[in-house]
Coordinates of C-alpha atoms and ligand atoms in Angstrom, one line a residue:
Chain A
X1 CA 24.5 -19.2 -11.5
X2 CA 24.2 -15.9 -12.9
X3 CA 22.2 -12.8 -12.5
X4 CA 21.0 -10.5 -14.4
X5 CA 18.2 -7.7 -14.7
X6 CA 16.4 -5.9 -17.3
X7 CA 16.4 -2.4 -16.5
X8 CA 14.0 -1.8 -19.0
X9 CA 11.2 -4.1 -17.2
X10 CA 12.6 -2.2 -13.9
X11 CA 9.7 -0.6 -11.9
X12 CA 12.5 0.8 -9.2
X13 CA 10.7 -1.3 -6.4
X14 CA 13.8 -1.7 -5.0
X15 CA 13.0 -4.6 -3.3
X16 CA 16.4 -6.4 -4.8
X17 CA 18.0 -3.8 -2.9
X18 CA 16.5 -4.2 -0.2
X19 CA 16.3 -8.1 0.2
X20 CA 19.6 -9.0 -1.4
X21 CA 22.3 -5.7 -0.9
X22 CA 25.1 -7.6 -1.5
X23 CA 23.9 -8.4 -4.8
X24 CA 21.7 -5.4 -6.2
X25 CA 21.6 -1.7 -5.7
X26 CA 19.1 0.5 -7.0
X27 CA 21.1 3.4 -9.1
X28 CA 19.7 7.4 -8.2
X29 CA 16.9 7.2 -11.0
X30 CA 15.5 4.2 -9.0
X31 CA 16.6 1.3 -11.5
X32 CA 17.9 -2.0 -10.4
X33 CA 21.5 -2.5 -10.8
X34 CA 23.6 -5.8 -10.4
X35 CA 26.8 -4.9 -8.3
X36 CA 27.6 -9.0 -8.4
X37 CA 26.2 -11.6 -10.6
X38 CA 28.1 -14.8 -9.8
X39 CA 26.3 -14.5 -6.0
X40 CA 27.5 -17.2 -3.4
X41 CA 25.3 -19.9 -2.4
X42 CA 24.1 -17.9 0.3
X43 CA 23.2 -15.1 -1.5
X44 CA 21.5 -17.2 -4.5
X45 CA 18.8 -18.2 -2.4
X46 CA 17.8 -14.8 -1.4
X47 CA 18.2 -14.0 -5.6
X48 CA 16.2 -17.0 -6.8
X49 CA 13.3 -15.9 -4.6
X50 CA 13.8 -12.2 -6.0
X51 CA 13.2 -13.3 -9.3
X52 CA 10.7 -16.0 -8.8
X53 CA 8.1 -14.1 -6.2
X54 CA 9.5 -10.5 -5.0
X55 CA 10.8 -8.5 -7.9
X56 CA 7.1 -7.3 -8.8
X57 CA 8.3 -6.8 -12.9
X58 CA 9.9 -9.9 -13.3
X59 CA 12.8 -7.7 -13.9
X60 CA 15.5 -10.0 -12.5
X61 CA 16.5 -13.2 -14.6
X62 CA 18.7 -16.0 -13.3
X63 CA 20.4 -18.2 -15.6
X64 CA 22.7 -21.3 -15.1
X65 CA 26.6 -21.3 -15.0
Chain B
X1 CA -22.7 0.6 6.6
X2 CA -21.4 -0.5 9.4
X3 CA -20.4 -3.7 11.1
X4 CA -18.8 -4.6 14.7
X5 CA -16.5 -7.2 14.3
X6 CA -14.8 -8.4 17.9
X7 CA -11.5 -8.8 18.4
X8 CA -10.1 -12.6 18.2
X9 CA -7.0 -13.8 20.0
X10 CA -5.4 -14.2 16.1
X11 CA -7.2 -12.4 14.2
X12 CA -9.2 -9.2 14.9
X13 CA -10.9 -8.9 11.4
X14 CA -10.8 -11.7 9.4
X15 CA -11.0 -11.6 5.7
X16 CA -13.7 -14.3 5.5
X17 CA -16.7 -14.0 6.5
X18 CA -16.5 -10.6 7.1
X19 CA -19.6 -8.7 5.3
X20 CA -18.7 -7.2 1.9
X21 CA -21.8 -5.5 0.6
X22 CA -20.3 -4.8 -2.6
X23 CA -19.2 -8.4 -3.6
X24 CA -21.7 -11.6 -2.1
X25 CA -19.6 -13.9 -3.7
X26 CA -16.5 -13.0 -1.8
X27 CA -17.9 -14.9 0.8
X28 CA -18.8 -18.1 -0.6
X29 CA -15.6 -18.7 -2.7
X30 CA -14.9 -22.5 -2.9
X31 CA -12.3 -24.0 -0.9
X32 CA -9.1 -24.2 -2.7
X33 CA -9.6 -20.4 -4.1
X34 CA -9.5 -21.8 -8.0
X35 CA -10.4 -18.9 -10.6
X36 CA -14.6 -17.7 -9.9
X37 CA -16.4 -15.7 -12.5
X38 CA -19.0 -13.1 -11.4
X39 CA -21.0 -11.3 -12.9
X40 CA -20.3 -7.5 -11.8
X41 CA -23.5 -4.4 -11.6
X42 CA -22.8 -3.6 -15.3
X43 CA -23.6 -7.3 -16.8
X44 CA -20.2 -7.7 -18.1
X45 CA -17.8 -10.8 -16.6
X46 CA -14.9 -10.9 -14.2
X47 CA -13.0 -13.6 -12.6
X48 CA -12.3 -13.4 -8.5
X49 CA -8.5 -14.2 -8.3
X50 CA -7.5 -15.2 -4.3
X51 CA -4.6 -17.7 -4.8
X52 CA -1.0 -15.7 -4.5
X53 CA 0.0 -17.7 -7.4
X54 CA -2.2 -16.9 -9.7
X55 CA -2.3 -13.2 -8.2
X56 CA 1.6 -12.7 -8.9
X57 CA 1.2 -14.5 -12.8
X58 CA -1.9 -12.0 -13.8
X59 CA -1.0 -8.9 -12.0
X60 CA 2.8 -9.1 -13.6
X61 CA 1.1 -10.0 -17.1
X62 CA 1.2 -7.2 -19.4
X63 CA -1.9 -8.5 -21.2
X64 CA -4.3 -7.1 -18.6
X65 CA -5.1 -3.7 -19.0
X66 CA -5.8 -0.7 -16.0
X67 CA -7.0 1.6 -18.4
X68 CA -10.7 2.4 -19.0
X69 CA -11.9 -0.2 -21.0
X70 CA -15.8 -1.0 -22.4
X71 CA -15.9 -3.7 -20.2
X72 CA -13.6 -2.8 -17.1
X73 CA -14.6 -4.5 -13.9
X74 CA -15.9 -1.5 -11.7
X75 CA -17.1 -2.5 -8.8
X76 CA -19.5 0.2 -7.7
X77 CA -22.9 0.3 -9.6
X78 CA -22.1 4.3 -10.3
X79 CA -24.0 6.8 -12.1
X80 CA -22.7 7.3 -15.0
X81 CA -21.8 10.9 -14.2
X82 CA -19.3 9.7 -11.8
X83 CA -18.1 7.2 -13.9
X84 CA -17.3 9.6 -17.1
X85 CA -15.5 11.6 -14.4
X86 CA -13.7 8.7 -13.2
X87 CA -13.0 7.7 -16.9
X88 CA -12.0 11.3 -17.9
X89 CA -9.7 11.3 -14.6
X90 CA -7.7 8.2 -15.5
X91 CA -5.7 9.6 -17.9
X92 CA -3.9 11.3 -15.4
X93 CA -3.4 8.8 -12.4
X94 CA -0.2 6.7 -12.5
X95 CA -2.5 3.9 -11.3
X96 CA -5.1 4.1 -14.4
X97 CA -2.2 4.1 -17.0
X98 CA -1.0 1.5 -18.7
X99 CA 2.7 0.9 -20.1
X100 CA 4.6 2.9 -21.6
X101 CA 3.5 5.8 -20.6
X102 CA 2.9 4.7 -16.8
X103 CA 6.9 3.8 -16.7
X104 CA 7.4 7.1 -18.1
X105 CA 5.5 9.2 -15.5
X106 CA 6.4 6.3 -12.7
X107 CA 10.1 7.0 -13.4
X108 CA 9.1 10.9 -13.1
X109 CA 8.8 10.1 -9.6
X110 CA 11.1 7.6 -8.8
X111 CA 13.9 8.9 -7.9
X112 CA 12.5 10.3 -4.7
X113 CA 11.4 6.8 -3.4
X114 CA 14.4 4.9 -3.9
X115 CA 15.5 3.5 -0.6
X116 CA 17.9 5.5 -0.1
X117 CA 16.2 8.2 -0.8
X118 CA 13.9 7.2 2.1
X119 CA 16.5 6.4 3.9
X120 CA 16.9 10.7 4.5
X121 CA 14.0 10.6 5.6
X122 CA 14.9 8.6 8.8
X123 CA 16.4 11.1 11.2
X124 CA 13.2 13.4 10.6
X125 CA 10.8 10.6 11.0
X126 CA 12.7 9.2 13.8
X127 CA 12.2 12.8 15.7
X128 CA 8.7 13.3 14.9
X129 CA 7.5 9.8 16.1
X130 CA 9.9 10.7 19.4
X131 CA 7.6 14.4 19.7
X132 CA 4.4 12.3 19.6
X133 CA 5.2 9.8 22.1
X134 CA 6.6 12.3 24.3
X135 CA 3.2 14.0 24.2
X136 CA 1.5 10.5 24.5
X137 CA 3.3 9.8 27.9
X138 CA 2.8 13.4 29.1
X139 CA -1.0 12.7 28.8
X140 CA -0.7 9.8 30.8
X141 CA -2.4 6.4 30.3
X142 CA -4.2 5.2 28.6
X143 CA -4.2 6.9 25.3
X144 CA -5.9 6.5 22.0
X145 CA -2.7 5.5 19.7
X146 CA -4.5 6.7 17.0
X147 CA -5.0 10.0 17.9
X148 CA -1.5 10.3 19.6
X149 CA 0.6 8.9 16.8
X150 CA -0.4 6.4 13.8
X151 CA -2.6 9.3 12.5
X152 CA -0.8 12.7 12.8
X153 CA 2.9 11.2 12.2
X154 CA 1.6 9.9 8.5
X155 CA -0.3 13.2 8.0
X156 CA 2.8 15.0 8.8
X157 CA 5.4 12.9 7.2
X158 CA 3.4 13.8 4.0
X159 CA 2.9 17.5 4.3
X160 CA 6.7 17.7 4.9
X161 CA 7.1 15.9 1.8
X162 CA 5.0 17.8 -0.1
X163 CA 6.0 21.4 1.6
X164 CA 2.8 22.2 2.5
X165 CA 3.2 25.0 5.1
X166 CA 2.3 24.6 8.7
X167 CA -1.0 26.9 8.1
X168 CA -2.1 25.0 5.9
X169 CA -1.6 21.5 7.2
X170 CA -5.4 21.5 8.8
X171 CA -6.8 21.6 5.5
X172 CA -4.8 18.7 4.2
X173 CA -5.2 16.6 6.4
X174 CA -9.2 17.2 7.8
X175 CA -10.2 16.5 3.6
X176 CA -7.9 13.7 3.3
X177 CA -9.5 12.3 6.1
X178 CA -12.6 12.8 5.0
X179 CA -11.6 11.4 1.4
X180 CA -9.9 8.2 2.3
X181 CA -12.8 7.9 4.9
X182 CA -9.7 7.5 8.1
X183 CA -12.8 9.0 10.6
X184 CA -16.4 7.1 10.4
X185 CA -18.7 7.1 7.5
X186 CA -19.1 10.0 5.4
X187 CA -21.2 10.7 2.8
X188 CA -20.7 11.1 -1.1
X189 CA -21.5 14.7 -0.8
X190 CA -19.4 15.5 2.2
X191 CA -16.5 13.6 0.0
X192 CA -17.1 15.4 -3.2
X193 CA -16.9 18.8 -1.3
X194 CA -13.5 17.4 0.4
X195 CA -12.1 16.8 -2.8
X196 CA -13.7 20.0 -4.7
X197 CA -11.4 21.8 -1.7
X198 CA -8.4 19.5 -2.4
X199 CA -8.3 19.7 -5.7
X200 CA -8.0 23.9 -5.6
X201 CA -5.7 23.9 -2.6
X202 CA -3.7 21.4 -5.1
X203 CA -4.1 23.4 -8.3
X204 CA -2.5 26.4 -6.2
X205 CA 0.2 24.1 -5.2
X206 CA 1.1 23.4 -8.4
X207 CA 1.6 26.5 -9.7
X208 CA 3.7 27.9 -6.7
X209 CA 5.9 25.2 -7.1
X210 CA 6.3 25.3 -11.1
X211 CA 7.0 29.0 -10.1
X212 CA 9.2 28.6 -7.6
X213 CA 10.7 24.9 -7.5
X214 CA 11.3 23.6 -3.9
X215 CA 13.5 20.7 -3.5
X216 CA 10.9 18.2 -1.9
X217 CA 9.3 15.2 -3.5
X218 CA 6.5 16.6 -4.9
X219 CA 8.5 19.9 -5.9
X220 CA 11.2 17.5 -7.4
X221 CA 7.9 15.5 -9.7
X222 CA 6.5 19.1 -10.6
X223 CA 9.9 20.0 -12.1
X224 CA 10.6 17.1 -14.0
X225 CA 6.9 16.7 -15.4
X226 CA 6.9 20.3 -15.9
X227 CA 9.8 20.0 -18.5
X228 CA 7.3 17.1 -20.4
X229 CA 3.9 17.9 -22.0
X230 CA 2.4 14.7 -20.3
X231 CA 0.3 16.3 -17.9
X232 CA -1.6 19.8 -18.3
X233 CA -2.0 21.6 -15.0
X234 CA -5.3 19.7 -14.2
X235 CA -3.3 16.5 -14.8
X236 CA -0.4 17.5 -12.3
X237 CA -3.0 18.8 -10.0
X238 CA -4.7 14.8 -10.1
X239 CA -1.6 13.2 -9.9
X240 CA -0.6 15.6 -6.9
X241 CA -3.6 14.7 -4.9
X242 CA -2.5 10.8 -6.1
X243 CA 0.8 11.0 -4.4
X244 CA -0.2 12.5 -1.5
X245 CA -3.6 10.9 -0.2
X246 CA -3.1 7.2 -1.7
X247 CA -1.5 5.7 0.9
X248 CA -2.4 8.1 4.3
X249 CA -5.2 5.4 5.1
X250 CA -2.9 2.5 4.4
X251 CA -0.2 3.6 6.9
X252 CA -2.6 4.8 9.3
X253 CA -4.3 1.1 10.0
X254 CA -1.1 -0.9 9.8
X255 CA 0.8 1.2 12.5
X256 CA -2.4 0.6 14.7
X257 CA -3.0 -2.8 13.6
X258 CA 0.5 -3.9 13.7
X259 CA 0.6 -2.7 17.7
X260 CA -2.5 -4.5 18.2
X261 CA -1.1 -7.7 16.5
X262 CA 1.9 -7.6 18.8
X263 CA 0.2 -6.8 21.9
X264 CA -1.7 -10.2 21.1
X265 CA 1.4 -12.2 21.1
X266 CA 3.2 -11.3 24.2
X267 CA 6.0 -13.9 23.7
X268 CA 6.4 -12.6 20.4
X269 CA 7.0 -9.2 21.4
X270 CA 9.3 -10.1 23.9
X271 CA 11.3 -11.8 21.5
X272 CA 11.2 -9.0 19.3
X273 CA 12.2 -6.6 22.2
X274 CA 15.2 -9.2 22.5
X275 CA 16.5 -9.1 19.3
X276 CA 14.7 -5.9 17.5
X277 CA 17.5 -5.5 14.6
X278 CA 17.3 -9.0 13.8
X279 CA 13.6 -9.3 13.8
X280 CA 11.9 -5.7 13.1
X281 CA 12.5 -6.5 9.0
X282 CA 10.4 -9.5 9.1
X283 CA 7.9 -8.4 11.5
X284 CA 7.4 -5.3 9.3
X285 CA 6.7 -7.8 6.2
X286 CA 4.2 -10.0 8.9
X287 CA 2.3 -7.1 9.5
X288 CA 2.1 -6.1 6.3
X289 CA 0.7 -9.7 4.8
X290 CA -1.9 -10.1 7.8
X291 CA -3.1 -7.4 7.4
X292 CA -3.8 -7.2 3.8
X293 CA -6.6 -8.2 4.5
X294 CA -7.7 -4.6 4.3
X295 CA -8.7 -6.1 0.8
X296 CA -9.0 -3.0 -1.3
X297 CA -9.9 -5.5 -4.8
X298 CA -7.4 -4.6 -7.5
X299 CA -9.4 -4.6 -11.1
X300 CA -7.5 -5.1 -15.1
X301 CA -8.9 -5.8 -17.7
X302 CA -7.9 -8.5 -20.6
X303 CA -6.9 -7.2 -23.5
X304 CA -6.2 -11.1 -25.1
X305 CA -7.6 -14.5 -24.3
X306 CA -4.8 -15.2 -21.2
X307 CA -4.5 -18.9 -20.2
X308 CA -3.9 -19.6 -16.3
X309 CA -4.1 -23.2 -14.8
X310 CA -6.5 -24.7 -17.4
X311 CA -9.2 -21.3 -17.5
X312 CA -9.2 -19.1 -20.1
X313 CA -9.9 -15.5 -19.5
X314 CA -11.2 -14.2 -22.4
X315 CA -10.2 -10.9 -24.0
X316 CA -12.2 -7.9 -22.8
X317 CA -13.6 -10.4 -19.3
X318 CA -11.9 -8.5 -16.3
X319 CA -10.2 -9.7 -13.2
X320 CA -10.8 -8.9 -9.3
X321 CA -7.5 -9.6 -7.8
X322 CA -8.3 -10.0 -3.9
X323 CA -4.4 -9.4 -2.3
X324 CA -6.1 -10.0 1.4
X325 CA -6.9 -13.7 0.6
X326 CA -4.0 -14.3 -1.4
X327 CA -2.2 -13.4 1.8
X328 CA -4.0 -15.4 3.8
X329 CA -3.1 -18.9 0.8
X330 CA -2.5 -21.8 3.0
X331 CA -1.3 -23.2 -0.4
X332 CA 1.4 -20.2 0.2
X333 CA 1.9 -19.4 3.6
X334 CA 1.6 -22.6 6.7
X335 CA -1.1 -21.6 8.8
X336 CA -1.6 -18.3 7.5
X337 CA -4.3 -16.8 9.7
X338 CA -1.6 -17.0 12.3
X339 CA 0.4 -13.7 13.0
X340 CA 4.2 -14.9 12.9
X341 CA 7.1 -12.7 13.3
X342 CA 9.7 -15.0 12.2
X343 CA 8.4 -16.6 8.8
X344 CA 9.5 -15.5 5.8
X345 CA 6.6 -13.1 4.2
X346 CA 8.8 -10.8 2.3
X347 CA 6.7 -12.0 -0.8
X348 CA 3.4 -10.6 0.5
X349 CA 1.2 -8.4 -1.4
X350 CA -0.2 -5.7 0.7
X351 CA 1.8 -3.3 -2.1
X352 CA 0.4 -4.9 -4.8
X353 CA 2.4 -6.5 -7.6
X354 CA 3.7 -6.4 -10.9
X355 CA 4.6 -2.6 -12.7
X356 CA 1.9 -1.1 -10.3
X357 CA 3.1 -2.2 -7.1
X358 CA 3.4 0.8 -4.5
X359 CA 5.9 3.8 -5.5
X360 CA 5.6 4.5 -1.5
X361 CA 6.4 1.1 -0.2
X362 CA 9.6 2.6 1.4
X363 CA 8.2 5.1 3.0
X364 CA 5.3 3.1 4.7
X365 CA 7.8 0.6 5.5
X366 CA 10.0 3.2 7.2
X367 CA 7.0 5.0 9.2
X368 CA 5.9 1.4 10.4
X369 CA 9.7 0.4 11.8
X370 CA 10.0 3.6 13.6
X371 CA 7.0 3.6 15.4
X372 CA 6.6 0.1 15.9
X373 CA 10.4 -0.1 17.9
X374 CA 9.9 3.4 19.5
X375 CA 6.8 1.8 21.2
X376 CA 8.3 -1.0 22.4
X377 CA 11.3 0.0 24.2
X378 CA 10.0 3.6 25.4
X379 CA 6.7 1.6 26.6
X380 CA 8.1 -1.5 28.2
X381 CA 4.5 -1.8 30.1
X382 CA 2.5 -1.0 26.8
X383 CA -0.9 -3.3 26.9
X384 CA -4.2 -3.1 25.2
X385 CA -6.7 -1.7 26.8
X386 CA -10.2 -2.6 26.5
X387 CA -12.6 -0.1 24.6
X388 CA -15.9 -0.2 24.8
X389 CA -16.0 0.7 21.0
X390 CA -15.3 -2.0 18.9
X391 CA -13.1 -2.0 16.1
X392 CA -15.7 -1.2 12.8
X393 CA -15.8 -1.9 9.6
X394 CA -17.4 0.4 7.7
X395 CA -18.2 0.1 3.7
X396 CA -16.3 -3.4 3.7
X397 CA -13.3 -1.6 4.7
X398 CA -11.7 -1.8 8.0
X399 CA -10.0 1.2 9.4
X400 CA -9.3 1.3 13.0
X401 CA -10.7 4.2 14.6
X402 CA -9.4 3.3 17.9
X403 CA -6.7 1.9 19.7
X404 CA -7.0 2.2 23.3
X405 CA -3.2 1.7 24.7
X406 CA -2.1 1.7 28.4
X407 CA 1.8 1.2 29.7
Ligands
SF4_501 S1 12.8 -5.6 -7.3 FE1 12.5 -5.7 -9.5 S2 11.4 -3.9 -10.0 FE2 12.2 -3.6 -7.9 S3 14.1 -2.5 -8.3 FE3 14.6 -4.6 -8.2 S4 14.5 -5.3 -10.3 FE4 13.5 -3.3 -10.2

């Protein structure tokens, strides 16, 4: 699985950040930023329900392998 | 108006059933919560939207539309006085503007919400919610917890994030409270005056701080929208006002309610008390979905034909998006009219979604995890206690006037 956001869609919710830290950070202007985007199983959970109901732009994508 | 609602064991205001003067239909929604078209004062179309699905798909589709539009959903029957001011307004509200210049002006502000931005916030908020329960417990019990602490620490928080000066402070907050109607009804008049004397303590604001930058939140949006002609001083000046008073109400109820709500479920609180790290993030996010139902209906507009589940909403037909009952979707949430500190509700929508979804969120969240743990180790005894005045609801809205607490 990998992960990826679109810092253009980006709103700087920072609810990435603040659901998954081990995954996304939020850089000083407030966009999403992906510190690791081959997460664990444990952590793609958390990242596939990001991207599917959380992230309120649709900012974060998650595509197989 | 205003209506008593009683307290229940689960829920002490329930979205259905409760009296909305302003929508009838809100009421008598059919089970299921499928897409319902009303017709609004104005004659044109909208659709009621109360399933979290179809919520998160149209409020993250970027073919509805905030801005003022021929046919925009509004839901007061206005004079049209109020609604050319309203229209005229928009243009400078970052929640009446529409990509891209609402990322532009969003990201003007930004970077002083970002969690860890908030996060500097703590120690201060920390020692001002510690102040006001140390003067809550010198008073003795019982106290009103509104009063003592959900409604000063907000009002407080904010003036420190906007440098307004001690002196000043009274002014800010007895208009704000008159604005977001926090204290019983008031009328148009005595709201138009409170925002005529906003809006001129604001304009002054503006200019001492594009004279002499300060190095607060607002101080830090001045500067950078200073250095862009997308606002005129008027414009700052609305947007100011925006920052500050949009989400004073929201804080105030959910730090009340949220108490109440854990006062009602003893076991849960112990178990919170138990294990408050663990559990304080998802009861923050349980709080926060119960009690969305504080339904302030989000309106857009269509600017295409937009497809959902079979409907077509046609371009120009607007859509009521009702958050509280899309919180409340059994299809979403098991037993959802049941407050429950250990489910997962982190996908709520008490901020709203898609590109509008609260710039404040962390600091409300912040406010509400200090002062819900401060309570409930410095009170080990806390407990409701009965008031003879109910909890009211007054316009459709429900703020919580009172929260009689005793420990
Ligand atoms: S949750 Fe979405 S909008 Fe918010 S910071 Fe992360 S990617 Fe951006």
């Amino acid at each position: 699985m990998k992960v990826h956001a679109d810092r253009d869609r980006c709103i700087g919710a920072g609810l990435c950040a603040l659901n998954a830290p081990s995954v996304f950070d939020q850089d000083d202007a407030g966009l999403v930023v992906v510190l690791n985007d081959s997460p664990s199983d444990a952590e793609a959970a958390d990242a596939h329900k990001l991207a599917e109901h959380i992230c309120p732009s649709k900012a974060i994508l998650i595509s197989d392998g | 108006m205003t209506d008593a609602v009683e307290r229940g064991a689960t829920c002490p205001v329930a979205p259905r059933g409760w009296p909305n003067p302003l929508l009838p239909e809100y009421d008598q929604l059919p089970e299921g919560r499928p897409l319902t078209q009303v017709t609004m004062p104005s004659g044109s179309k909208a659709w009621l939207v109360a399933q979290h699905d179809h919520i998160q798909r149209l409020l993250a589709d970027d073919r509805f539309s905030v801005e003022p539009h021929p046919t925009f959903p509004i839901r007061f029957p206005a004079p049209q006085e109020l609604l050319d001011m309203i229209a005229k307004d928009s243009k400078n509200l970052l929640v009446t503007m529409d990509p891209p210049r609402h990322t532009r002006v969003r990201q003007m502000a930004l970077p002083d919400f970002t969690i860890k931005a908030v996060e500097k916030l703590r120690p201060r908020v920390q020692e001002l919610v510690d102040e006001y329960l140390d003067r809550m417990e010198a008073e003795g019990s019982p106290v009103d917890l509104v009063q003592a602490l959900a409604l000063p620490l907000p009002a407080q928080v904010i003036c420190e994030l906007a440098g307004i000066p001690e002196s000043e402070r009274d002014t800010f907050t007895r208009n704000a409270a008159i604005m977001v109607g926090t204290r019983h009804s008031y009328t148009m008049d005595e709201k138009l005056a409170a925002n005529e004397e906003l809006m001129k303590y604001f304009a002054t604001l503006v200019t001492e701080k594009q004279n002499n930058p300060t190095d607060d939140m607002l101080g830090n949006f001045i500067s950078r929208a200073s250095q862009t002609d997308e606002f005129d001083h008027h414009g700052l000046t609305l947007m100011t006002k925006m920052l500050l008073i949009a989400g004073y109400e929201f804080i105030v109820n959910r730090i009340a309610l949220g108490t109440q709500a854990l006062l009602d479920h003893p076991e849960q609180l112990a178990a919170l008390r138990a294990d408050t790290a663990g559990l304080m993030p998802k009861t923050v996010d349980e709080v926060l979905r119960y009690f969305s139902l504080v339904d302030e209906i989000i309106a857009r507009v269509a600017l295409a034909d937009v497809e959902i589940d079979g409907v077509t909403i046609k371009e120009g037909e607007g859509i009521l998006v009702l958050k509280g009952l899309g919180d409340r979707d059994p299809a979403k949430y098991a037993d959802p009219d049941t407050f429950d500190i250990h489910r997962d509700a982190r996908d709520h929508l008490a901020f709203g979604y898609g590109v509008h979804q609260c710039l404040g969120q962390h600091v409300a969240r912040l406010m509400l995890e200090l002062c819900l743990t401060s309570l409930i180790h410095r009170f080990p005894e806390l407990r409701l206690v009965e008031s003879d005045e109910p909890i009211e609801l007054v316009d459709g809205l429900p703020p919580v006037h009172k929260l009689m607490v005793g420990w």
